[in-house]
Each structure stands twice: as C-alpha cells, then as structure tokens.
Amino acid sequence: MNSNELLNDHQIITDLIGNAAHCPAEDPRAARWATEALVLASAAELPILIEEAEGVLGRITHDTTCRWCNRQPGASIPVGSFWCTH
Ligand SMILES: [Zn+2]
C-alpha cells in the first residue's frame, strides 16, 4: 500500500465517521456508515479510526436501543452504560 492509498483510506473512513456522527441515530444510514468505517479501518489497520468508529457505533446502538434514555416507563439505567451518563 503506498502513501496515497493510505491517505485516501484515511479520508474515506474519516468522512464515514463524520457522516455517521452527524446523522440521527434512528436514521438507518448512521449505523451503516459507522459499520462501514469500522470495517475499512480494521482492514487498513488504523487503530485510532477503529476506536472512533467503535465509539460512534456504540453511541448509535445506545441511542436506538436504550430504554432508559428513551424514557420508557419502568426502565432502569443500564449498569455501567457510558452513554447514559454523557
Ligand atoms: Zn441510555
């Protein structure tokens, strides 16, 4: 892999993470973009971008599934949830 390809990968992954981060979690594209970024970052072995993609994906997953944050009556705050307290 030459440096141009690496730069392109980096740019593509950064764009995907940025798009996913600015997309409402309930938009199905958000999880798709974050997942794609994670796959590409893993393939390109870019640990910082893997971490960022995982972070965005974690937030999206939380926002779409957390009953406590969606104010479901009777739901309790999940134990050890990073996203509920941020
Ligand atoms: Zn929550």
GROMACS .gro file of N, CA, C and O and ligand atoms in nm:
model
  345
    1MET      N    1   0.085  -0.120   0.000
    1MET     CA    2   0.000   0.000   0.000
    1MET      C    3   0.089   0.126   0.000
    1MET      O    4   0.175   0.140   0.086
    2ASN      N    5   0.073   0.213  -0.098
    2ASN     CA    6   0.153   0.335  -0.096
    2ASN      C    7   0.083   0.445  -0.013
    2ASN      O    8  -0.030   0.428   0.032
    3SER      N    9   0.153   0.555   0.008
    3SER     CA   10   0.102   0.656   0.100
    3SER      C   11  -0.026   0.723   0.047
    3SER      O   12  -0.109   0.768   0.124
    4ASN      N   13  -0.040   0.730  -0.087
    4ASN     CA   14  -0.161   0.790  -0.142
    4ASN      C   15  -0.285   0.706  -0.109
    4ASN      O   16  -0.389   0.760  -0.074
    5GLU      N   17  -0.269   0.576  -0.122
    5GLU     CA   18  -0.381   0.487  -0.089
    5GLU      C   19  -0.418   0.498   0.058
    5GLU      O   20  -0.534   0.500   0.094
    6LEU      N   21  -0.314   0.507   0.140
    6LEU     CA   22  -0.337   0.518   0.284
    6LEU      C   23  -0.411   0.647   0.315
    6LEU      O   24  -0.506   0.649   0.393
    7LEU      N   25  -0.370   0.755   0.248
    7LEU     CA   26  -0.434   0.884   0.270
    7LEU      C   27  -0.580   0.878   0.227
    7LEU      O   28  -0.668   0.928   0.296
    8ASN      N   29  -0.605   0.814   0.112
    8ASN     CA   30  -0.743   0.802   0.064
    8ASN      C   31  -0.829   0.722   0.161
    8ASN      O   32  -0.941   0.762   0.191
    9ASP      N   33  -0.775   0.610   0.206
    9ASP     CA   34  -0.848   0.528   0.303
    9ASP      C   35  -0.882   0.611   0.425
    9ASP      O   36  -0.995   0.611   0.474
   10HIS      N   37  -0.781   0.681   0.473
   10HIS     CA   38  -0.797   0.762   0.593
   10HIS      C   39  -0.909   0.865   0.573
   10HIS      O   40  -0.995   0.883   0.659
   11GLN      N   41  -0.907   0.929   0.456
   11GLN     CA   42  -1.007   1.031   0.425
   11GLN      C   43  -1.147   0.971   0.415
   11GLN      O   44  -1.244   1.027   0.469
   12ILE      N   45  -1.156   0.858   0.347
   12ILE     CA   46  -1.287   0.792   0.330
   12ILE      C   47  -1.344   0.752   0.466
   12ILE      O   48  -1.461   0.776   0.496
   13ILE      N   49  -1.258   0.693   0.549
   13ILE     CA   50  -1.304   0.646   0.681
   13ILE      C   51  -1.344   0.765   0.768
   13ILE      O   52  -1.448   0.762   0.835
   14THR      N   53  -1.262   0.871   0.763
   14THR     CA   54  -1.294   0.991   0.842
   14THR      C   55  -1.427   1.050   0.799
   14THR      O   56  -1.508   1.092   0.882
   15ASP      N   57  -1.451   1.052   0.667
   15ASP     CA   58  -1.578   1.104   0.615
   15ASP      C   59  -1.695   1.019   0.663
   15ASP      O   60  -1.800   1.072   0.702
   16LEU      N   61  -1.678   0.887   0.657
   16LEU     CA   62  -1.785   0.797   0.701
   16LEU      C   63  -1.817   0.818   0.849
   16LEU      O   64  -1.934   0.827   0.888
   17ILE      N   65  -1.713   0.831   0.929
   17ILE     CA   66  -1.732   0.852   1.073
   17ILE      C   67  -1.802   0.987   1.096
   17ILE      O   68  -1.895   0.996   1.175
   18GLY      N   69  -1.758   1.089   1.022
   18GLY     CA   70  -1.818   1.221   1.035
   18GLY      C   71  -1.965   1.220   0.997
   18GLY      O   72  -2.050   1.275   1.068
   19ASN      N   73  -1.996   1.154   0.885
   19ASN     CA   74  -2.135   1.145   0.840
   19ASN      C   75  -2.220   1.071   0.943
   19ASN      O   76  -2.331   1.115   0.976
   20ALA      N   77  -2.168   0.959   0.992
   20ALA     CA   78  -2.242   0.878   1.089
   20ALA      C   79  -2.265   0.958   1.217
   20ALA      O   80  -2.373   0.954   1.276
   21ALA      N   81  -2.163   1.032   1.259
   21ALA     CA   82  -2.172   1.108   1.384
   21ALA      C   83  -2.276   1.218   1.375
   21ALA      O   84  -2.338   1.253   1.476
   22HIS      N   85  -2.296   1.273   1.256
   22HIS     CA   86  -2.391   1.383   1.241
   22HIS      C   87  -2.530   1.338   1.200
   22HIS      O   88  -2.620   1.418   1.183
   23CYS      N   89  -2.544   1.209   1.181
   23CYS     CA   90  -2.671   1.152   1.139
   23CYS      C   91  -2.752   1.114   1.263
   23CYS      O   92  -2.695   1.062   1.358
   24PRO      N   93  -2.883   1.142   1.264
   24PRO     CA   94  -2.963   1.095   1.379
   24PRO      C   95  -2.953   0.943   1.392
   24PRO      O   96  -2.953   0.874   1.290
   25ALA      N   97  -2.945   0.895   1.515
   25ALA     CA   98  -2.924   0.752   1.537
   25ALA      C   99  -3.034   0.667   1.476
   25ALA      O  100  -3.009   0.554   1.433
   26GLU      N  101  -3.157   0.723   1.469
   26GLU     CA  102  -3.269   0.643   1.417
   26GLU      C  103  -3.263   0.632   1.264
   26GLU      O  104  -3.334   0.553   1.204
   27ASP      N  105  -3.178   0.713   1.200
   27ASP     CA  106  -3.158   0.701   1.056
   27ASP      C  107  -3.074   0.576   1.029
   27ASP      O  108  -2.962   0.565   1.079
   28PRO      N  109  -3.127   0.481   0.950
   28PRO     CA  110  -3.054   0.355   0.929
   28PRO      C  111  -2.916   0.376   0.866
   28PRO      O  112  -2.828   0.291   0.880
   29ARG      N  113  -2.896   0.488   0.799
   29ARG     CA  114  -2.766   0.513   0.737
   29ARG      C  115  -2.658   0.533   0.841
   29ARG      O  116  -2.540   0.505   0.817
   30ALA      N  117  -2.693   0.587   0.957
   30ALA     CA  118  -2.593   0.616   1.060
   30ALA      C  119  -2.517   0.490   1.100
   30ALA      O  120  -2.393   0.488   1.098
   31ALA      N  121  -2.590   0.384   1.133
   31ALA     CA  122  -2.525   0.259   1.173
   31ALA      C  123  -2.451   0.197   1.055
   31ALA      O  124  -2.344   0.138   1.073
   32ARG      N  125  -2.506   0.212   0.935
   32ARG     CA  126  -2.442   0.154   0.817
   32ARG      C  127  -2.307   0.221   0.791
   32ARG      O  128  -2.207   0.155   0.766
   33TRP      N  129  -2.306   0.354   0.799
   33TRP     CA  130  -2.181   0.428   0.776
   33TRP      C  131  -2.078   0.397   0.884
   33TRP      O  132  -1.960   0.378   0.854
   34ALA      N  133  -2.121   0.393   1.008
   34ALA     CA  134  -2.028   0.365   1.117
   34ALA      C  135  -1.970   0.224   1.105
   34ALA      O  136  -1.852   0.202   1.128
   35THR      N  137  -2.056   0.129   1.064
   35THR     CA  138  -2.010  -0.009   1.048
   35THR      C  139  -1.910  -0.018   0.933
   35THR      O  140  -1.806  -0.085   0.944
   36GLU      N  141  -1.941   0.052   0.824
   36GLU     CA  142  -1.851   0.051   0.709
   36GLU      C  143  -1.716   0.113   0.747
   36GLU      O  144  -1.610   0.061   0.709
   37ALA      N  145  -1.720   0.222   0.823
   37ALA     CA  146  -1.595   0.285   0.868
   37ALA      C  147  -1.514   0.188   0.953
   37ALA      O  148  -1.391   0.179   0.938
   38LEU      N  149  -1.583   0.115   1.040
   38LEU     CA  150  -1.514   0.019   1.127
   38LEU      C  151  -1.449  -0.092   1.045
   38LEU      O  152  -1.334  -0.130   1.069
   39VAL      N  153  -1.520  -0.142   0.946
   39VAL     CA  154  -1.467  -0.248   0.860
   39VAL      C  155  -1.344  -0.198   0.784
   39VAL      O  156  -1.240  -0.266   0.778
   40LEU      N  157  -1.355  -0.078   0.726
   40LEU     CA  158  -1.244  -0.022   0.649
   40LEU      C  159  -1.124   0.009   0.738
   40LEU      O  160  -1.010  -0.019   0.702
   41ALA      N  161  -1.151   0.065   0.854
   41ALA     CA  162  -1.042   0.099   0.947
   41ALA      C  163  -0.970  -0.027   0.995
   41ALA      O  164  -0.848  -0.028   1.010
   42SER      N  165  -1.049  -0.134   1.017
   42SER     CA  166  -0.989  -0.260   1.059
   42SER      C  167  -0.902  -0.316   0.947
   42SER      O  168  -0.790  -0.363   0.971
   43ALA      N  169  -0.954  -0.311   0.824
   43ALA     CA  170  -0.880  -0.363   0.710
   43ALA      C  171  -0.751  -0.284   0.687
   43ALA      O  172  -0.648  -0.341   0.651
   44ALA      N  173  -0.757  -0.153   0.709
   44ALA     CA  174  -0.641  -0.067   0.687
   44ALA      C  175  -0.551  -0.060   0.811
   44ALA      O  176  -0.446   0.004   0.808
   45GLU      N  177  -0.594  -0.126   0.920
   45GLU     CA  178  -0.520  -0.129   1.044
   45GLU      C  179  -0.487   0.012   1.095
   45GLU      O  180  -0.371   0.049   1.113
   46LEU      N  181  -0.593   0.088   1.113
   46LEU     CA  182  -0.580   0.225   1.164
   46LEU      C  183  -0.649   0.230   1.301
   46LEU      O  184  -0.768   0.258   1.310
   47PRO      N  185  -0.573   0.202   1.407
   47PRO     CA  186  -0.632   0.186   1.541
   47PRO      C  187  -0.711   0.307   1.590
   47PRO      O  188  -0.814   0.290   1.656
   48ILE      N  189  -0.665   0.427   1.558
   48ILE     CA  190  -0.735   0.546   1.607
   48ILE      C  191  -0.873   0.557   1.543
   48ILE      O  192  -0.972   0.588   1.609
   49LEU      N  193  -0.877   0.526   1.412
   49LEU     CA  194  -1.005   0.532   1.342
   49LEU      C  195  -1.097   0.417   1.383
   49LEU      O  196  -1.219   0.433   1.387
   50ILE      N  197  -1.038   0.301   1.413
   50ILE     CA  198  -1.118   0.188   1.464
   50ILE      C  199  -1.186   0.232   1.593
   50ILE      O  200  -1.306   0.212   1.611
   51GLU      N  201  -1.109   0.296   1.680
   51GLU     CA  202  -1.162   0.342   1.808
   51GLU      C  203  -1.274   0.444   1.788
   51GLU      O  204  -1.378   0.439   1.852
   52GLU      N  205  -1.252   0.537   1.694
   52GLU     CA  206  -1.354   0.639   1.667
   52GLU      C  207  -1.481   0.577   1.611
   52GLU      O  208  -1.592   0.614   1.651
   53ALA      N  209  -1.463   0.484   1.518
   53ALA     CA  210  -1.578   0.418   1.456
   53ALA      C  211  -1.656   0.338   1.561
   53ALA      O  212  -1.779   0.341   1.564
   54GLU      N  213  -1.583   0.270   1.649
   54GLU     CA  214  -1.648   0.193   1.756
   54GLU      C  215  -1.725   0.286   1.849
   54GLU      O  216  -1.834   0.254   1.895
   55GLY      N  217  -1.666   0.402   1.875
   55GLY     CA  218  -1.732   0.499   1.963
   55GLY      C  219  -1.863   0.548   1.904
   55GLY      O  220  -1.965   0.552   1.972
   56VAL      N  221  -1.859   0.584   1.774
   56VAL     CA  222  -1.980   0.633   1.708
   56VAL      C  223  -2.085   0.523   1.700
   56VAL      O  224  -2.203   0.545   1.728
   57LEU      N  225  -2.039   0.403   1.666
   57LEU     CA  226  -2.131   0.289   1.655
   57LEU      C  227  -2.194   0.257   1.791
   57LEU      O  228  -2.314   0.229   1.800
   58GLY      N  229  -2.114   0.267   1.896
   58GLY     CA  230  -2.164   0.243   2.031
   58GLY      C  231  -2.271   0.344   2.069
   58GLY      O  232  -2.373   0.309   2.129
   59ARG      N  233  -2.249   0.468   2.032
   59ARG     CA  234  -2.345   0.573   2.064
   59ARG      C  235  -2.475   0.551   1.986
   59ARG      O  236  -2.585   0.564   2.039
   60ILE      N  237  -2.462   0.515   1.858
   60ILE     CA  238  -2.580   0.490   1.775
   60ILE      C  239  -2.660   0.372   1.830
   60ILE      O  240  -2.783   0.379   1.842
   61THR      N  241  -2.589   0.265   1.864
   61THR     CA  242  -2.656   0.147   1.919
   61THR      C  243  -2.728   0.183   2.048
   61THR      O  244  -2.843   0.147   2.070
   62HIS      N  245  -2.660   0.259   2.132
   62HIS     CA  246  -2.722   0.302   2.257
   62HIS      C  247  -2.847   0.385   2.232
   62HIS      O  248  -2.953   0.360   2.289
   63ASP      N  249  -2.834   0.484   2.142
   63ASP     CA  250  -2.944   0.577   2.119
   63ASP      C  251  -3.067   0.507   2.061
   63ASP      O  252  -3.180   0.553   2.081
   64THR      N  253  -3.045   0.399   1.989
   64THR     CA  254  -3.159   0.330   1.928
   64THR      C  255  -3.216   0.221   2.018
   64THR      O  256  -3.327   0.175   1.996
   65THR      N  257  -3.141   0.177   2.118
   65THR     CA  258  -3.189   0.064   2.197
   65THR      C  259  -3.209   0.094   2.345
   65THR      O  260  -3.275   0.017   2.414
   66CYS      N  261  -3.152   0.204   2.396
   66CYS     CA  262  -3.157   0.227   2.540
   66CYS      C  263  -3.297   0.270   2.584
   66CYS      O  264  -3.345   0.376   2.546
   67ARG      N  265  -3.359   0.185   2.665
   67ARG     CA  266  -3.495   0.214   2.710
   67ARG      C  267  -3.496   0.327   2.812
   67ARG      O  268  -3.590   0.405   2.820
   68TRP      N  269  -3.389   0.333   2.891
   68TRP     CA  270  -3.384   0.436   2.995
   68TRP      C  271  -3.378   0.576   2.930
   68TRP      O  272  -3.451   0.666   2.967
   69CYS      N  273  -3.289   0.591   2.833
   69CYS     CA  274  -3.273   0.721   2.768
   69CYS      C  275  -3.393   0.756   2.680
   69CYS      O  276  -3.418   0.872   2.653
   70ASN      N  277  -3.467   0.653   2.636
   70ASN     CA  278  -3.588   0.678   2.558
   70ASN      C  279  -3.710   0.691   2.649
   70ASN      O  280  -3.823   0.694   2.603
   71ARG      N  281  -3.680   0.700   2.779
   71ARG     CA  282  -3.782   0.729   2.881
   71ARG      C  283  -3.896   0.629   2.884
   71ARG      O  284  -4.011   0.664   2.903
   72GLN      N  285  -3.863   0.504   2.861
   72GLN     CA  286  -3.966   0.401   2.872
   72GLN      C  287  -4.002   0.384   3.019
   72GLN      O  288  -3.913   0.366   3.103
   73PRO      N  289  -4.132   0.393   3.051
   73PRO     CA  290  -4.172   0.380   3.192
   73PRO      C  291  -4.123   0.249   3.252
   73PRO      O  292  -4.135   0.145   3.189
   74GLY      N  293  -4.064   0.258   3.371
   74GLY     CA  294  -4.020   0.138   3.440
   74GLY      C  295  -3.880   0.093   3.404
   74GLY      O  296  -3.825   0.005   3.470
   75ALA      N  297  -3.822   0.150   3.299
   75ALA     CA  298  -3.686   0.109   3.261
   75ALA      C  299  -3.587   0.168   3.360
   75ALA      O  300  -3.604   0.280   3.406
   76SER      N  301  -3.485   0.092   3.392
   76SER     CA  302  -3.383   0.143   3.482
   76SER      C  303  -3.255   0.171   3.404
   76SER      O  304  -3.236   0.117   3.294
   77ILE      N  305  -3.172   0.256   3.459
   77ILE     CA  306  -3.048   0.292   3.389
   77ILE      C  307  -2.959   0.167   3.380
   77ILE      O  308  -2.938   0.097   3.478
   78PRO      N  309  -2.912   0.135   3.258
   78PRO     CA  310  -2.829   0.016   3.242
   78PRO      C  311  -2.701   0.027   3.323
   78PRO      O  312  -2.641   0.135   3.330
   79VAL      N  313  -2.661  -0.081   3.383
   79VAL     CA  314  -2.541  -0.082   3.467
   79VAL      C  315  -2.418  -0.056   3.380
   79VAL      O  316  -2.399  -0.121   3.276
   80GLY      N  317  -2.338   0.039   3.421
   80GLY     CA  318  -2.212   0.065   3.353
   80GLY      C  319  -2.224   0.124   3.214
   80GLY      O  320  -2.130   0.115   3.136
   81SER      N  321  -2.339   0.184   3.183
   81SER     CA  322  -2.353   0.242   3.050
   81SER      C  323  -2.281   0.375   3.042
   81SER      O  324  -2.312   0.469   3.115
   82PHE      N  325  -2.184   0.383   2.951
   82PHE     CA  326  -2.109   0.506   2.931
   82PHE      C  327  -2.201   0.613   2.872
   82PHE      O  328  -2.197   0.728   2.912
   83TRP      N  329  -2.285   0.574   2.777
   83TRP     CA  330  -2.361   0.671   2.701
   83TRP      C  331  -2.474   0.734   2.778
   83TRP      O  332  -2.515   0.847   2.751
   84CYS      N  333  -2.530   0.663   2.876
   84CYS     CA  334  -2.642   0.718   2.952
   84CYS      C  335  -2.600   0.838   3.035
   84CYS      O  336  -2.681   0.922   3.069
   85THR      N  337  -2.474   0.842   3.071
   85THR     CA  338  -2.429   0.949   3.160
   85THR      C  339  -2.358   1.060   3.084
   85THR      O  340  -2.301   1.150   3.143
   86HIS      N  341  -2.361   1.053   2.949
   86HIS     CA  342  -2.296   1.156   2.868
   86HIS      C  343  -2.393   1.223   2.771
   86HIS      O  344  -2.497   1.168   2.740
   87ZN      ZN  345  -2.903   0.514   2.788
   0.00000   0.00000   0.00000
